[in-house]
Short mmCIF file of C-alpha atoms in Angstrom, two decimals:
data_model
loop_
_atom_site.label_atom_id
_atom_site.label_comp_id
_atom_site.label_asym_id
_atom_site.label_seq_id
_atom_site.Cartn_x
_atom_site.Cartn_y
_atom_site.Cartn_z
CA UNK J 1 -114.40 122.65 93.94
CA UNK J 2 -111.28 124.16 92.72
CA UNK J 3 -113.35 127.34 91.51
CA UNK J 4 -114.61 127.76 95.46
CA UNK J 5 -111.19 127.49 96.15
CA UNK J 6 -109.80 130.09 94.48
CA UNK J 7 -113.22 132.50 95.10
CA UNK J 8 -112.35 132.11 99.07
CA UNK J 9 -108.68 132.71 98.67
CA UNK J 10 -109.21 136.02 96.61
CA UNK J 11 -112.11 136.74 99.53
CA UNK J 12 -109.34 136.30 102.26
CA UNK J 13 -106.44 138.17 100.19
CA UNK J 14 -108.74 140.96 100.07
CA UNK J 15 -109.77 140.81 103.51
CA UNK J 16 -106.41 141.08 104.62
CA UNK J 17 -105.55 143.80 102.60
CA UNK J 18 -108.49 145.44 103.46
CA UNK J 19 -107.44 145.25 106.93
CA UNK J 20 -104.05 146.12 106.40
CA UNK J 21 -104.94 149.73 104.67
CA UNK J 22 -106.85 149.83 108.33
CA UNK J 23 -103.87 148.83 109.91
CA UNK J 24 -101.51 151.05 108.20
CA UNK J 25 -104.23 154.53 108.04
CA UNK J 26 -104.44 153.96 111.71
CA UNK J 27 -101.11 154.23 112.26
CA UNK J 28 -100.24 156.99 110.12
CA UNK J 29 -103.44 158.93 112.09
CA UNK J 30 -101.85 157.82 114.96
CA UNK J 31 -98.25 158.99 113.95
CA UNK J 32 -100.40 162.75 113.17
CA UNK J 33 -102.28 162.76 116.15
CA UNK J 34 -98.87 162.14 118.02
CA UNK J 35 -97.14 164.91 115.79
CA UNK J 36 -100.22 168.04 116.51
CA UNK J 37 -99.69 166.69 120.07
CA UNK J 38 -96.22 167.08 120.76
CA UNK J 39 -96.10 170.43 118.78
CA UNK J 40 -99.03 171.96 121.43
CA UNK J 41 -96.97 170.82 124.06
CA UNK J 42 -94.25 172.42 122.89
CA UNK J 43 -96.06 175.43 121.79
CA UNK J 44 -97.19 175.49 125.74
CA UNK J 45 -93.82 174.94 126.87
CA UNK J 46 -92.80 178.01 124.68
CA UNK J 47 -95.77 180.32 126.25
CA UNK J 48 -94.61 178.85 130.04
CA UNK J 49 -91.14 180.14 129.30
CA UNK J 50 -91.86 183.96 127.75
CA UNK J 51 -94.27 184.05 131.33
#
């Protein structure tokens, strides 16, 4: 009993964990994404100006 226990609470520590990395490499691609983006803009921005 106490062995099944245990087994399931390591299962759902790594579960969570596993979706935390998720969480967190989402985020960080997210924070990127956001980063190329507002450098294009402003790369565009830069282009609309010299016109």
């Amino acid at each position: 009993m106490l062995k099944k226990f245990i087994s399931q609470m390591v299962f759902c520590c790594c579960g969570a964990w596993l979706q935390f990395k998720t969480v967190v490499k989402l985020n960080l691609l997210d924070g990127a994404l956001n980063l190329a983006l507002d450098r294009l803009n402003l790369t565009f921005s830069i282009e609309n100006l010299q016109v």
